[in-house]
mmCIF file of C-alpha atoms in Angstrom:
data_model
loop_
_atom_site.group_PDB
_atom_site.id
_atom_site.type_symbol
_atom_site.label_atom_id
_atom_site.label_comp_id
_atom_site.label_asym_id
_atom_site.label_seq_id
_atom_site.Cartn_x
_atom_site.Cartn_y
_atom_site.Cartn_z
ATOM 1 C CA MET A 6 19.589 2.846 -0.725
ATOM 2 C CA ALA A 7 17.641 4.998 -3.158
ATOM 3 C CA ALA A 8 18.096 2.386 -5.900
ATOM 4 C CA VAL A 9 16.676 -0.324 -3.628
ATOM 5 C CA VAL A 10 13.691 1.845 -2.703
ATOM 6 C CA ILE A 11 12.992 2.799 -6.317
ATOM 7 C CA GLY A 12 13.497 -0.808 -7.481
ATOM 8 C CA GLY A 13 11.097 -2.073 -4.814
ATOM 9 C CA LEU A 14 8.555 0.571 -5.780
ATOM 10 C CA GLY A 15 8.893 -0.401 -9.433
ATOM 11 C CA LEU A 16 8.402 -4.097 -8.657
ATOM 12 C CA ALA A 17 5.322 -3.358 -6.558
ATOM 13 C CA LEU A 18 3.899 -1.141 -9.315
ATOM 14 C CA VAL A 19 4.453 -3.781 -12.001
ATOM 15 C CA ARG A 20 3.045 -6.584 -9.841
ATOM 16 C CA ALA A 21 -0.058 -4.618 -8.873
ATOM 17 C CA HIS A 22 -0.650 -3.429 -12.435
ATOM 18 C CA ALA A 23 -0.267 -6.983 -13.778
ATOM 19 C CA ARG A 24 -3.045 -8.072 -11.399
ATOM 20 C CA GLY A 25 -5.292 -5.361 -12.841
ATOM 21 C CA SER A 26 -5.079 -2.943 -9.929
ATOM 22 C CA ASP A 27 -4.787 0.790 -10.317
ATOM 23 C CA VAL A 28 -1.660 2.046 -8.600
ATOM 24 C CA LEU A 29 -0.870 5.425 -7.086
ATOM 25 C CA ALA A 30 2.703 6.242 -6.114
ATOM 26 C CA GLU A 31 3.844 9.360 -4.339
ATOM 27 C CA LEU A 32 7.448 10.493 -4.002
ATOM 28 C CA SER A 33 8.593 13.065 -1.496
ATOM 29 C CA VAL A 34 12.010 14.095 -0.211
ATOM 30 C CA ALA A 35 11.239 13.462 3.464
ATOM 31 C CA ASP A 36 9.435 10.131 3.187
ATOM 32 C CA TRP A 37 11.010 8.771 -0.025
ATOM 33 C CA PHE A 38 7.748 7.305 -1.259
ATOM 34 C CA SER A 39 4.427 5.838 -0.357
ATOM 35 C CA LEU A 40 2.414 3.359 -2.362
ATOM 36 C CA LYS A 41 -1.315 2.802 -2.461
ATOM 37 C CA VAL A 42 -2.985 0.148 -4.567
ATOM 38 C CA ASN A 43 -6.555 0.771 -5.670
ATOM 39 C CA LEU A 44 -8.251 -2.581 -5.488
ATOM 40 C CA THR A 45 -10.450 -2.884 -8.558
ATOM 41 C CA ALA A 46 -13.908 -4.427 -8.511
ATOM 42 C CA ALA A 47 -12.623 -7.355 -10.602
ATOM 43 C CA GLU A 48 -9.761 -8.027 -8.173
ATOM 44 C CA ALA A 49 -12.131 -7.760 -5.194
ATOM 45 C CA ALA A 50 -14.464 -10.275 -6.890
ATOM 46 C CA ARG A 51 -11.551 -12.690 -7.451
ATOM 47 C CA ALA A 52 -10.566 -12.379 -3.782
ATOM 48 C CA THR A 53 -14.178 -13.055 -2.775
ATOM 49 C CA THR A 54 -14.225 -16.179 -4.949
ATOM 50 C CA ALA A 55 -10.981 -17.421 -3.373
ATOM 51 C CA VAL A 56 -12.343 -16.963 0.160
ATOM 52 C CA GLU A 57 -15.525 -18.806 -0.777
ATOM 53 C CA ALA A 58 -13.428 -21.675 -2.190
ATOM 54 C CA ALA A 59 -11.431 -21.792 1.052
ATOM 55 C CA ALA A 60 -14.621 -21.949 3.114
ATOM 56 C CA SER A 61 -15.961 -24.745 0.924
ATOM 57 C CA GLU A 62 -12.668 -26.636 1.232
ATOM 58 C CA ARG A 63 -12.891 -26.354 5.039
ATOM 59 C CA GLY A 64 -16.356 -27.879 4.874
ATOM 60 C CA THR A 65 -18.200 -24.791 6.066
ATOM 61 C CA GLU A 66 -21.147 -23.144 4.429
ATOM 62 C CA PRO A 67 -19.649 -20.316 2.384
ATOM 63 C CA GLU A 68 -20.845 -17.043 3.819
ATOM 64 C CA ARG A 69 -21.676 -14.550 1.106
ATOM 65 C CA ARG A 70 -19.702 -11.408 1.790
ATOM 66 C CA GLU A 71 -18.268 -8.917 -0.625
ATOM 67 C CA ILE A 72 -14.817 -7.421 -0.507
ATOM 68 C CA ALA A 73 -15.186 -3.778 -1.419
ATOM 69 C CA PRO A 74 -12.783 -2.105 -3.847
ATOM 70 C CA ARG A 75 -10.648 0.459 -2.017
ATOM 71 C CA ALA A 76 -7.193 1.964 -1.789
ATOM 72 C CA GLN A 77 -4.749 0.246 0.542
ATOM 73 C CA THR A 78 -1.053 0.033 1.210
ATOM 74 C CA PRO A 79 0.616 -3.229 0.106
ATOM 75 C CA ALA A 80 2.100 -5.249 2.944
ATOM 76 C CA ARG A 81 4.182 -8.398 3.339
ATOM 77 C CA VAL A 82 2.499 -11.110 5.412
ATOM 78 C CA LEU A 83 4.419 -14.058 6.852
ATOM 79 C CA TRP A 84 2.355 -17.259 7.032
ATOM 80 C CA VAL A 85 3.780 -19.960 9.308
ATOM 81 C CA ASP A 86 2.196 -23.389 8.814
ATOM 82 C CA ASP A 87 3.723 -26.843 8.484
ATOM 83 C CA ASN A 88 1.098 -27.659 5.824
ATOM 84 C CA PRO A 89 1.017 -24.559 3.610
ATOM 85 C CA ASP A 90 -0.925 -26.369 0.878
ATOM 86 C CA ASN A 91 -3.939 -26.361 3.211
ATOM 87 C CA ASN A 92 -4.187 -22.586 2.804
ATOM 88 C CA VAL A 93 -3.934 -22.114 -0.957
ATOM 89 C CA HIS A 94 -7.256 -20.310 -1.423
ATOM 90 C CA GLU A 95 -6.705 -18.067 1.594
ATOM 91 C CA THR A 96 -3.268 -17.164 0.220
ATOM 92 C CA ILE A 97 -4.759 -16.377 -3.186
ATOM 93 C CA ALA A 98 -7.354 -14.123 -1.557
ATOM 94 C CA LEU A 99 -4.694 -12.211 0.391
ATOM 95 C CA GLU A 100 -2.497 -11.849 -2.690
ATOM 96 C CA ARG A 101 -5.497 -10.560 -4.663
ATOM 97 C CA LEU A 102 -5.937 -7.961 -1.926
ATOM 98 C CA GLY A 103 -2.399 -6.670 -2.427
ATOM 99 C CA ARG A 104 -0.747 -8.636 0.354
ATOM 100 C CA PHE A 105 2.574 -10.299 -0.451
ATOM 101 C CA VAL A 106 2.522 -13.674 1.327
ATOM 102 C CA VAL A 107 5.768 -15.338 2.379
ATOM 103 C CA LYS A 108 5.499 -18.889 3.748
ATOM 104 C CA ALA A 109 7.512 -20.665 6.420
ATOM 105 C CA THR A 110 6.901 -24.204 7.646
ATOM 106 C CA ASN A 111 8.510 -23.783 11.059
ATOM 107 C CA SER A 112 9.203 -21.098 13.655
ATOM 108 C CA ARG A 113 12.959 -21.089 13.052
ATOM 109 C CA ALA A 114 12.476 -20.170 9.393
ATOM 110 C CA ALA A 115 9.831 -17.626 10.401
ATOM 111 C CA LEU A 116 12.281 -15.893 12.735
ATOM 112 C CA ASP A 117 14.862 -15.784 9.916
ATOM 113 C CA TYR A 118 12.306 -14.116 7.621
ATOM 114 C CA LEU A 119 11.408 -11.651 10.376
ATOM 115 C CA LYS A 120 15.067 -10.785 10.821
ATOM 116 C CA GLU A 121 15.682 -10.180 7.112
ATOM 117 C CA LEU A 122 12.393 -8.912 5.649
ATOM 118 C CA ASP A 123 9.976 -6.118 6.409
ATOM 119 C CA ILE A 124 7.007 -8.141 7.654
ATOM 120 C CA ALA A 125 3.808 -6.285 8.582
ATOM 121 C CA LEU A 126 1.799 -9.195 10.036
ATOM 122 C CA VAL A 127 2.207 -12.889 10.900
ATOM 123 C CA ILE A 128 -0.386 -15.637 10.427
ATOM 124 C CA THR A 129 0.349 -18.858 12.289
ATOM 125 C CA ASP A 130 -1.299 -22.165 13.019
ATOM 126 C CA LEU A 131 -1.164 -23.560 16.550
ATOM 127 C CA HIS A 132 0.317 -27.024 16.012
ATOM 128 C CA ARG A 133 3.336 -27.850 13.880
ATOM 129 C CA GLY A 134 4.489 -31.442 13.745
ATOM 130 C CA ASP A 135 4.890 -32.823 17.253
ATOM 131 C CA ASP A 136 4.935 -29.351 18.807
ATOM 132 C CA SER A 137 1.395 -28.539 19.902
ATOM 133 C CA ASP A 138 2.503 -25.145 21.262
ATOM 134 C CA ALA A 139 4.542 -23.900 18.278
ATOM 135 C CA GLY A 140 2.023 -21.218 17.308
ATOM 136 C CA ARG A 141 1.460 -20.129 20.912
ATOM 137 C CA ASP A 142 5.196 -19.835 21.484
ATOM 138 C CA LEU A 143 5.679 -17.793 18.290
ATOM 139 C CA ALA A 144 2.782 -15.464 19.124
ATOM 140 C CA ALA A 145 4.143 -14.903 22.642
ATOM 141 C CA ARG A 146 7.615 -14.214 21.278
ATOM 142 C CA LEU A 147 6.249 -11.631 18.821
ATOM 143 C CA ALA A 148 3.893 -9.962 21.321
ATOM 144 C CA GLY A 149 4.030 -6.202 20.958
ATOM 145 C CA ARG A 150 6.306 -6.315 17.897
ATOM 146 C CA LEU A 151 3.711 -6.859 15.177
ATOM 147 C CA PRO A 152 0.196 -8.243 14.743
ATOM 148 C CA VAL A 153 -0.188 -12.026 14.910
ATOM 149 C CA VAL A 154 -3.278 -13.839 13.650
ATOM 150 C CA VAL A 155 -3.738 -17.451 14.735
ATOM 151 C CA TYR A 156 -5.595 -19.437 12.053
ATOM 152 C CA THR A 157 -6.714 -22.726 13.510
ATOM 153 C CA GLY A 158 -9.244 -25.482 12.973
ATOM 154 C CA ASP A 159 -11.365 -24.484 15.981
ATOM 155 C CA ALA A 160 -10.973 -21.019 17.483
ATOM 156 C CA GLY A 161 -13.400 -21.921 20.282
ATOM 157 C CA THR A 162 -11.154 -24.616 21.721
ATOM 158 C CA ALA A 163 -7.951 -22.644 21.094
ATOM 159 C CA GLY A 164 -8.784 -20.244 23.910
ATOM 160 C CA VAL A 165 -6.690 -17.181 24.589
ATOM 161 C CA VAL A 166 -3.351 -17.103 22.789
ATOM 162 C CA PRO A 167 -0.990 -14.623 24.473
ATOM 163 C CA GLY A 168 0.511 -12.258 21.912
ATOM 164 C CA ALA A 169 -2.149 -12.941 19.275
ATOM 165 C CA SER A 170 -4.152 -10.032 17.896
ATOM 166 C CA ALA A 171 -6.854 -12.436 16.673
ATOM 167 C CA VAL A 172 -7.666 -16.141 16.793
ATOM 168 C CA VAL A 173 -9.862 -17.245 13.881
ATOM 169 C CA ASP A 174 -10.991 -20.460 12.230
ATOM 170 C CA GLN A 175 -12.909 -19.284 9.165
ATOM 171 C CA PRO A 176 -11.523 -17.836 5.904
ATOM 172 C CA TRP A 177 -13.727 -14.709 6.027
ATOM 173 C CA ASP A 178 -12.659 -14.026 9.601
ATOM 174 C CA LEU A 179 -9.027 -14.458 8.568
ATOM 175 C CA VAL A 180 -9.318 -11.969 5.698
ATOM 176 C CA ASP A 181 -11.264 -9.527 7.885
ATOM 177 C CA ALA A 182 -8.652 -9.741 10.670
ATOM 178 C CA VAL A 183 -5.724 -9.258 8.286
ATOM 179 C CA GLN A 184 -7.377 -6.287 6.554
ATOM 180 C CA ARG A 185 -8.375 -4.683 9.884
ATOM 181 C CA LEU A 186 -4.970 -5.136 11.508
ATOM 182 C CA LEU A 187 -3.028 -3.925 8.464
ATOM 183 C CA ALA A 188 -5.263 -0.857 8.164
ATOM 184 C CA ARG A 189 -3.896 0.204 11.565
ATOM 185 C CA THR A 190 -0.241 0.057 10.518
#
């Protein structure tokens, strides 16, 4: 167990350092370790650029917001979407912010990931293939277990999604929701 924890810490340290982030690691007997990544100004600027590219790709006027450098705990995010290539820039932004994004193209695979990996938050679309309720069903199934963000083409028409912590349709709103919800955990 200790080897796995130390190996995971080492991998996270190397990955964060390779991206140019400053890394702080603490080791204690009771808690084993905690990890905080200091998001550098350069990394925050790259994340901002990725979100702006995502907004442009979605055909919306890119809102000019800045992502502030700060310390945060890395977290694994599961993104469930049958067209993951539609979210490349959003994924890049989240990765730049120290989030490790795992992708699944269907709910069955998502549930397998949730069973085997330590997932802190789930992002899902609403429709997958012929199943127009796939995202709703997944959010309802995960209600109370972990935060779920629904990322859809039109949040206004999506309405209330039981089990979802947020329903968003813009890249900035997605990043804001993920950062806010993970700050609570």
